[in-house]
Amino acid sequence: MESYTRKRRRPALSCLECRRRKIKCDRNQPCAHCVSSRSQCTFKIFQNDPVPIQEPQQVSQQVSSGAWTSVSSPTAYAPTLLSQPPVTNADVYADPRRSTYAGRYATPSASTASTAVDAHHETPDTSSGHQSQSQKRIQDVQDTQATLQDLLQRLQALESSASSPKQRPSEASQGVLERQPGIQDSQVILKKTRVISWSGWIGQTKELEPLYVCYITASGQDGGDSSSSRDPELQSLYGQIGDLLQKYKTIARNTKMGRPSRNLSCSKFDFEPPSREIADAMVTLYFRSFESTYRILHVPSFRNEYQRYWDDPGDVSMGLRLQILLVIAIGSSLHEHGDTDVEFRNKVHQWVYAAQTWLTGPLEKDRLNIVGLQVHCLTLLARQVFSIGSDLVWMSMGSLIHRAMQTGLHRDPKHLPPMCLLQAELRRRLWTTILEMVVQMSLDAAMPPRISFDEFDTEPPSNINDDEVDASTTTLQSQPKSSFTSTSLQLLLFDSLPTRLRIVQLINGLNSELSYMDVLALSSEITNACRAWSEFFTDNEDAGVGPFHRNIFDYLVRRFLIPLHCTFASRARSNPLFYNSLKMSLETALVIVSPEPDEAFSRLERIGGGMFREGIRCAVTIISLELIAQTEAQRLDGTLHRNTQHREILKQALKARIELSLARIRQGETNIKTHMFLSMILAQAKAIEQNGRCDLEIARSARDSLEFCYGLLQEQVASISWQRPNDLGLTPQSLDIGQGEFEMDFDIDFFMRDGEFNW
């Protein structure tokens, strides 16, 4: 019978005859094909028992004794042929029901052993054939042994090189590849019963420690343990700062009592609009600026309702009335009339409070529709433009999302009952606007966005102008993406929305993990998006794209880079591998605080809150930290007076922000912390340059800033015409139960938090 010496990768399950004929065997004994052809039905098993490989010095012992010895090296799991018994004719038997896998992975059974013994009684010719085959098998084993010894030596060399300290990545490079939580315990700060923004912990860096010491000493929070008790001049300055802070706190509380939300007797709101001429100008400003980015309204439809309102104000519903008044109010933020007429500014705030009251009242059918959602979007936008509870809009955003999803905006109109094309486009525009607001407000509030792309299937709006669609339109052709329309800016923002949403989920997610490779990838996507819209604006400059559009678009997209790189930028000074994050953060901050000259955008900077202030606040903080760190580093290197260009750029940026803070106070803001602490930063840098006393210069600058700003606040209080709190029998202290003495925790929150306007 033919001897099979070829090694198979898997055991054969068919009989020899079926394998020869290349037909399928049913594995019975005898099988159906052998019965029909009257052939002998026999089966054969090839044994390939896997044995753990041994070290080179143990291989010869294994061959001679057949012993099994395990090793700790990873190479112990490599397959080997050293311990496999020689294959003989005894492996051919006629029991197909015996498991072939058992013969492959187990030692030879007793039946196999007895068959091997019977082989010694065969004929001399057969016995000599077996001896020749065994000798060949032994020779194969010896050849394999030499090959395995060479492989083992090479594997051991690789293992030793992998474990060598010279080949291991350094601790610095490991930080680039490792993943870390998006929110770390040291970055969670509570202020006034709520978690403050992602960047709040930056204000506690060592660069700002002198400012921290100045504040806690002046406010009496150091327990009298400060070294200033031994310096009469410092002690006197800290006493003056503490008195000024207390006076500021009192006047700020009195000013806030004039708000409609705290005036308990203000049950009616003044809904009288300005003159038709002024109102028309403000409406035009709104559609030219904000509506181009946040598509909320259909311009021709609004114009019809707007005309009907002026023809008969009592003939429109409360929802449409609020919609029209909010458009006028938001447009007034860019109109000179809004800066000069204090009474009108007070009226604008009443409209915003009235809209918020209407939305939070008992839910009626006129609120759960497209008009109600439009009023909700306009209210949130107005609250941020006029800084009315702007740091709490994330909570109101949750209500807007729920109402929008309850109305079905998260489903594309093609999945809903038939509707006109105008309604379908309005629903797509509104949903895209809501998504943009969600990602912006979640970034500012350091909270998760509560929405993902898996929870909606609404398609982006069509790239069309508003006059191309109305209630009677039956067919709609979207223009190419390169063509500029009234929806182009919204579509450009939507292109980068997945990346920005991913950034917010990573930096604000509770269980998210962020690696430096993720940061670089996301940063590259944001940079590419900015380049794409810059090229688009350049190609369509004649179509109506102005400086306001470029500034606000650049601000809304680029500001995501600062929180993305923030964690790694703070480690760049000790680990140069993260220098790119420091460079990217600083460049972005300088771009944000240095917008393209435009009067409308400058007005928005002077009064804006929420997302229109938070990005600037973070950018100013990055610049402040860089100025102090750069000045101190050059002092230590001895190059302080050799290269001052970079520091001068940073100083000019901070001085411009100080002037802006004064303009905001003159517009009615009660926050003087921006002016105070930026003045302290410049004083600290000056003291380092002149090798003077930082603590003394910082205290002097704080006192001078508080004295100047306190005088401005007194002028603003005199211009407020709302009912005073004493007329209601209330005092400022009665409505501030549970608040601290100064109610200002020292962190980055000092720079722009809690700044609200009170006209």
JSON list of N, CA, C and O in Angstrom, two decimals, residues 570-599:
[
{"chain": "A", "resi": 570, "resn": "SER", "atom": "N", "xyz": [-0.79, 73.60, 28.22]},
{"chain": "A", "resi": 570, "resn": "SER", "atom": "CA", "xyz": [-0.29, 73.86, 29.57]},
{"chain": "A", "resi": 570, "resn": "SER", "atom": "C", "xyz": [0.90, 72.99, 29.92]},
{"chain": "A", "resi": 570, "resn": "SER", "atom": "O", "xyz": [1.64, 73.30, 30.86]},
{"chain": "A", "resi": 571, "resn": "ARG", "atom": "N", "xyz": [1.12, 71.90, 29.18]},
{"chain": "A", "resi": 571, "resn": "ARG", "atom": "CA", "xyz": [2.24, 71.00, 29.44]},
{"chain": "A", "resi": 571, "resn": "ARG", "atom": "C", "xyz": [3.40, 71.24, 28.48]},
{"chain": "A", "resi": 571, "resn": "ARG", "atom": "O", "xyz": [4.43, 70.56, 28.55]},
{"chain": "A", "resi": 572, "resn": "ALA", "atom": "N", "xyz": [3.24, 72.20, 27.57]},
{"chain": "A", "resi": 572, "resn": "ALA", "atom": "CA", "xyz": [4.25, 72.39, 26.53]},
{"chain": "A", "resi": 572, "resn": "ALA", "atom": "C", "xyz": [5.56, 72.94, 27.09]},
{"chain": "A", "resi": 572, "resn": "ALA", "atom": "O", "xyz": [6.63, 72.67, 26.53]},
{"chain": "A", "resi": 573, "resn": "ARG", "atom": "N", "xyz": [5.52, 73.69, 28.18]},
{"chain": "A", "resi": 573, "resn": "ARG", "atom": "CA", "xyz": [6.75, 74.28, 28.70]},
{"chain": "A", "resi": 573, "resn": "ARG", "atom": "C", "xyz": [7.64, 73.24, 29.38]},
{"chain": "A", "resi": 573, "resn": "ARG", "atom": "O", "xyz": [8.85, 73.44, 29.49]},
{"chain": "A", "resi": 574, "resn": "SER", "atom": "N", "xyz": [7.04, 72.15, 29.84]},
{"chain": "A", "resi": 574, "resn": "SER", "atom": "CA", "xyz": [7.83, 71.08, 30.43]},
{"chain": "A", "resi": 574, "resn": "SER", "atom": "C", "xyz": [8.07, 69.93, 29.45]},
{"chain": "A", "resi": 574, "resn": "SER", "atom": "O", "xyz": [8.96, 69.12, 29.66]},
{"chain": "A", "resi": 575, "resn": "ASN", "atom": "N", "xyz": [7.27, 69.86, 28.40]},
{"chain": "A", "resi": 575, "resn": "ASN", "atom": "CA", "xyz": [7.42, 68.81, 27.39]},
{"chain": "A", "resi": 575, "resn": "ASN", "atom": "C", "xyz": [7.34, 69.46, 26.01]},
{"chain": "A", "resi": 575, "resn": "ASN", "atom": "O", "xyz": [6.25, 69.79, 25.54]},
{"chain": "A", "resi": 576, "resn": "PRO", "atom": "N", "xyz": [8.45, 69.66, 25.35]},
{"chain": "A", "resi": 576, "resn": "PRO", "atom": "CA", "xyz": [8.44, 70.37, 24.06]},
{"chain": "A", "resi": 576, "resn": "PRO", "atom": "C", "xyz": [7.68, 69.64, 22.96]},
{"chain": "A", "resi": 576, "resn": "PRO", "atom": "O", "xyz": [7.39, 70.24, 21.92]},
{"chain": "A", "resi": 577, "resn": "LEU", "atom": "N", "xyz": [7.34, 68.37, 23.16]},
{"chain": "A", "resi": 577, "resn": "LEU", "atom": "CA", "xyz": [6.57, 67.66, 22.15]},
{"chain": "A", "resi": 577, "resn": "LEU", "atom": "C", "xyz": [5.17, 68.25, 21.98]},
{"chain": "A", "resi": 577, "resn": "LEU", "atom": "O", "xyz": [4.54, 68.06, 20.94]},
{"chain": "A", "resi": 578, "resn": "PHE", "atom": "N", "xyz": [4.69, 68.99, 22.99]},
{"chain": "A", "resi": 578, "resn": "PHE", "atom": "CA", "xyz": [3.38, 69.61, 22.91]},
{"chain": "A", "resi": 578, "resn": "PHE", "atom": "C", "xyz": [3.45, 71.07, 22.50]},
{"chain": "A", "resi": 578, "resn": "PHE", "atom": "O", "xyz": [2.48, 71.81, 22.66]},
{"chain": "A", "resi": 579, "resn": "TYR", "atom": "N", "xyz": [4.58, 71.49, 21.97]},
{"chain": "A", "resi": 579, "resn": "TYR", "atom": "CA", "xyz": [4.73, 72.91, 21.61]},
{"chain": "A", "resi": 579, "resn": "TYR", "atom": "C", "xyz": [3.72, 73.33, 20.55]},
{"chain": "A", "resi": 579, "resn": "TYR", "atom": "O", "xyz": [3.29, 74.50, 20.53]},
{"chain": "A", "resi": 580, "resn": "ASN", "atom": "N", "xyz": [3.34, 72.43, 19.69]},
{"chain": "A", "resi": 580, "resn": "ASN", "atom": "CA", "xyz": [2.38, 72.79, 18.65]},
{"chain": "A", "resi": 580, "resn": "ASN", "atom": "C", "xyz": [1.06, 73.26, 19.25]},
{"chain": "A", "resi": 580, "resn": "ASN", "atom": "O", "xyz": [0.41, 74.17, 18.72]},
{"chain": "A", "resi": 581, "resn": "SER", "atom": "N", "xyz": [0.65, 72.65, 20.38]},
{"chain": "A", "resi": 581, "resn": "SER", "atom": "CA", "xyz": [-0.59, 73.08, 21.03]},
{"chain": "A", "resi": 581, "resn": "SER", "atom": "C", "xyz": [-0.46, 74.48, 21.59]},
{"chain": "A", "resi": 581, "resn": "SER", "atom": "O", "xyz": [-1.39, 75.30, 21.50]},
{"chain": "A", "resi": 582, "resn": "LEU", "atom": "N", "xyz": [0.69, 74.79, 22.19]},
{"chain": "A", "resi": 582, "resn": "LEU", "atom": "CA", "xyz": [0.91, 76.14, 22.70]},
{"chain": "A", "resi": 582, "resn": "LEU", "atom": "C", "xyz": [0.91, 77.16, 21.58]},
{"chain": "A", "resi": 582, "resn": "LEU", "atom": "O", "xyz": [0.30, 78.24, 21.68]},
{"chain": "A", "resi": 583, "resn": "LYS", "atom": "N", "xyz": [1.55, 76.83, 20.49]},
{"chain": "A", "resi": 583, "resn": "LYS", "atom": "CA", "xyz": [1.60, 77.73, 19.33]},
{"chain": "A", "resi": 583, "resn": "LYS", "atom": "C", "xyz": [0.22, 77.93, 18.73]},
{"chain": "A", "resi": 583, "resn": "LYS", "atom": "O", "xyz": [-0.19, 79.05, 18.43]},
{"chain": "A", "resi": 584, "resn": "MET", "atom": "N", "xyz": [-0.53, 76.84, 18.58]},
{"chain": "A", "resi": 584, "resn": "MET", "atom": "CA", "xyz": [-1.86, 76.93, 18.00]},
{"chain": "A", "resi": 584, "resn": "MET", "atom": "C", "xyz": [-2.81, 77.74, 18.89]},
{"chain": "A", "resi": 584, "resn": "MET", "atom": "O", "xyz": [-3.60, 78.56, 18.41]},
{"chain": "A", "resi": 585, "resn": "SER", "atom": "N", "xyz": [-2.73, 77.52, 20.20]},
{"chain": "A", "resi": 585, "resn": "SER", "atom": "CA", "xyz": [-3.60, 78.26, 21.13]},
{"chain": "A", "resi": 585, "resn": "SER", "atom": "C", "xyz": [-3.31, 79.75, 21.08]},
{"chain": "A", "resi": 585, "resn": "SER", "atom": "O", "xyz": [-4.24, 80.57, 21.05]},
{"chain": "A", "resi": 586, "resn": "LEU", "atom": "N", "xyz": [-2.04, 80.11, 21.09]},
{"chain": "A", "resi": 586, "resn": "LEU", "atom": "CA", "xyz": [-1.68, 81.53, 21.09]},
{"chain": "A", "resi": 586, "resn": "LEU", "atom": "C", "xyz": [-2.06, 82.20, 19.78]},
{"chain": "A", "resi": 586, "resn": "LEU", "atom": "O", "xyz": [-2.59, 83.32, 19.77]},
{"chain": "A", "resi": 587, "resn": "GLU", "atom": "N", "xyz": [-1.80, 81.54, 18.66]},
{"chain": "A", "resi": 587, "resn": "GLU", "atom": "CA", "xyz": [-2.16, 82.13, 17.37]},
{"chain": "A", "resi": 587, "resn": "GLU", "atom": "C", "xyz": [-3.66, 82.31, 17.25]},
{"chain": "A", "resi": 587, "resn": "GLU", "atom": "O", "xyz": [-4.14, 83.34, 16.75]},
{"chain": "A", "resi": 588, "resn": "THR", "atom": "N", "xyz": [-4.42, 81.33, 17.70]},
{"chain": "A", "resi": 588, "resn": "THR", "atom": "CA", "xyz": [-5.88, 81.44, 17.65]},
{"chain": "A", "resi": 588, "resn": "THR", "atom": "C", "xyz": [-6.36, 82.57, 18.55]},
{"chain": "A", "resi": 588, "resn": "THR", "atom": "O", "xyz": [-7.27, 83.33, 18.17]},
{"chain": "A", "resi": 589, "resn": "ALA", "atom": "N", "xyz": [-5.79, 82.69, 19.73]},
{"chain": "A", "resi": 589, "resn": "ALA", "atom": "CA", "xyz": [-6.19, 83.75, 20.66]},
{"chain": "A", "resi": 589, "resn": "ALA", "atom": "C", "xyz": [-5.93, 85.14, 20.05]},
{"chain": "A", "resi": 589, "resn": "ALA", "atom": "O", "xyz": [-6.77, 86.04, 20.16]},
{"chain": "A", "resi": 590, "resn": "LEU", "atom": "N", "xyz": [-4.79, 85.31, 19.41]},
{"chain": "A", "resi": 590, "resn": "LEU", "atom": "CA", "xyz": [-4.48, 86.60, 18.80]},
{"chain": "A", "resi": 590, "resn": "LEU", "atom": "C", "xyz": [-5.41, 86.91, 17.64]},
{"chain": "A", "resi": 590, "resn": "LEU", "atom": "O", "xyz": [-5.78, 88.08, 17.42]},
{"chain": "A", "resi": 591, "resn": "VAL", "atom": "N", "xyz": [-5.81, 85.89, 16.89]},
{"chain": "A", "resi": 591, "resn": "VAL", "atom": "CA", "xyz": [-6.75, 86.11, 15.79]},
{"chain": "A", "resi": 591, "resn": "VAL", "atom": "C", "xyz": [-8.12, 86.52, 16.33]},
{"chain": "A", "resi": 591, "resn": "VAL", "atom": "O", "xyz": [-8.78, 87.42, 15.81]},
{"chain": "A", "resi": 592, "resn": "ILE", "atom": "N", "xyz": [-8.55, 85.90, 17.42]},
{"chain": "A", "resi": 592, "resn": "ILE", "atom": "CA", "xyz": [-9.87, 86.19, 17.99]},
{"chain": "A", "resi": 592, "resn": "ILE", "atom": "C", "xyz": [-9.95, 87.61, 18.54]},
{"chain": "A", "resi": 592, "resn": "ILE", "atom": "O", "xyz": [-10.95, 88.31, 18.35]},
{"chain": "A", "resi": 593, "resn": "VAL", "atom": "N", "xyz": [-8.90, 88.05, 19.22]},
{"chain": "A", "resi": 593, "resn": "VAL", "atom": "CA", "xyz": [-8.94, 89.39, 19.82]},
{"chain": "A", "resi": 593, "resn": "VAL", "atom": "C", "xyz": [-8.56, 90.48, 18.82]},
{"chain": "A", "resi": 593, "resn": "VAL", "atom": "O", "xyz": [-8.59, 91.68, 19.18]},
{"chain": "A", "resi": 594, "resn": "SER", "atom": "N", "xyz": [-8.22, 90.12, 17.60]},
{"chain": "A", "resi": 594, "resn": "SER", "atom": "CA", "xyz": [-7.85, 91.11, 16.58]},
{"chain": "A", "resi": 594, "resn": "SER", "atom": "C", "xyz": [-8.68, 90.89, 15.32]},
{"chain": "A", "resi": 594, "resn": "SER", "atom": "O", "xyz": [-8.15, 90.50, 14.27]},
{"chain": "A", "resi": 595, "resn": "PRO", "atom": "N", "xyz": [-9.99, 91.13, 15.40]},
{"chain": "A", "resi": 595, "resn": "PRO", "atom": "CA", "xyz": [-10.84, 90.89, 14.22]},
{"chain": "A", "resi": 595, "resn": "PRO", "atom": "C", "xyz": [-10.62, 91.95, 13.15]},
{"chain": "A", "resi": 595, "resn": "PRO", "atom": "O", "xyz": [-9.98, 93.00, 13.39]},
{"chain": "A", "resi": 596, "resn": "GLU", "atom": "N", "xyz": [-11.16, 91.69, 12.00]},
{"chain": "A", "resi": 596, "resn": "GLU", "atom": "CA", "xyz": [-11.10, 92.65, 10.90]},
{"chain": "A", "resi": 596, "resn": "GLU", "atom": "C", "xyz": [-11.91, 93.89, 11.27]},
{"chain": "A", "resi": 596, "resn": "GLU", "atom": "O", "xyz": [-13.01, 93.77, 11.82]},
{"chain": "A", "resi": 597, "resn": "PRO", "atom": "N", "xyz": [-11.41, 95.09, 11.04]},
{"chain": "A", "resi": 597, "resn": "PRO", "atom": "CA", "xyz": [-12.14, 96.30, 11.43]},
{"chain": "A", "resi": 597, "resn": "PRO", "atom": "C", "xyz": [-13.54, 96.34, 10.82]},
{"chain": "A", "resi": 597, "resn": "PRO", "atom": "O", "xyz": [-13.72, 96.24, 9.61]},
{"chain": "A", "resi": 598, "resn": "ASP", "atom": "N", "xyz": [-14.55, 96.48, 11.70]},
{"chain": "A", "resi": 598, "resn": "ASP", "atom": "CA", "xyz": [-15.94, 96.56, 11.25]},
{"chain": "A", "resi": 598, "resn": "ASP", "atom": "C", "xyz": [-16.75, 97.16, 12.40]},
{"chain": "A", "resi": 598, "resn": "ASP", "atom": "O", "xyz": [-16.71, 96.67, 13.53]},
{"chain": "A", "resi": 599, "resn": "GLU", "atom": "N", "xyz": [-17.50, 98.21, 12.11]},
{"chain": "A", "resi": 599, "resn": "GLU", "atom": "CA", "xyz": [-18.24, 98.92, 13.16]},
{"chain": "A", "resi": 599, "resn": "GLU", "atom": "C", "xyz": [-19.33, 98.04, 13.77]},
{"chain": "A", "resi": 599, "resn": "GLU", "atom": "O", "xyz": [-19.54, 98.05, 14.99]}
]
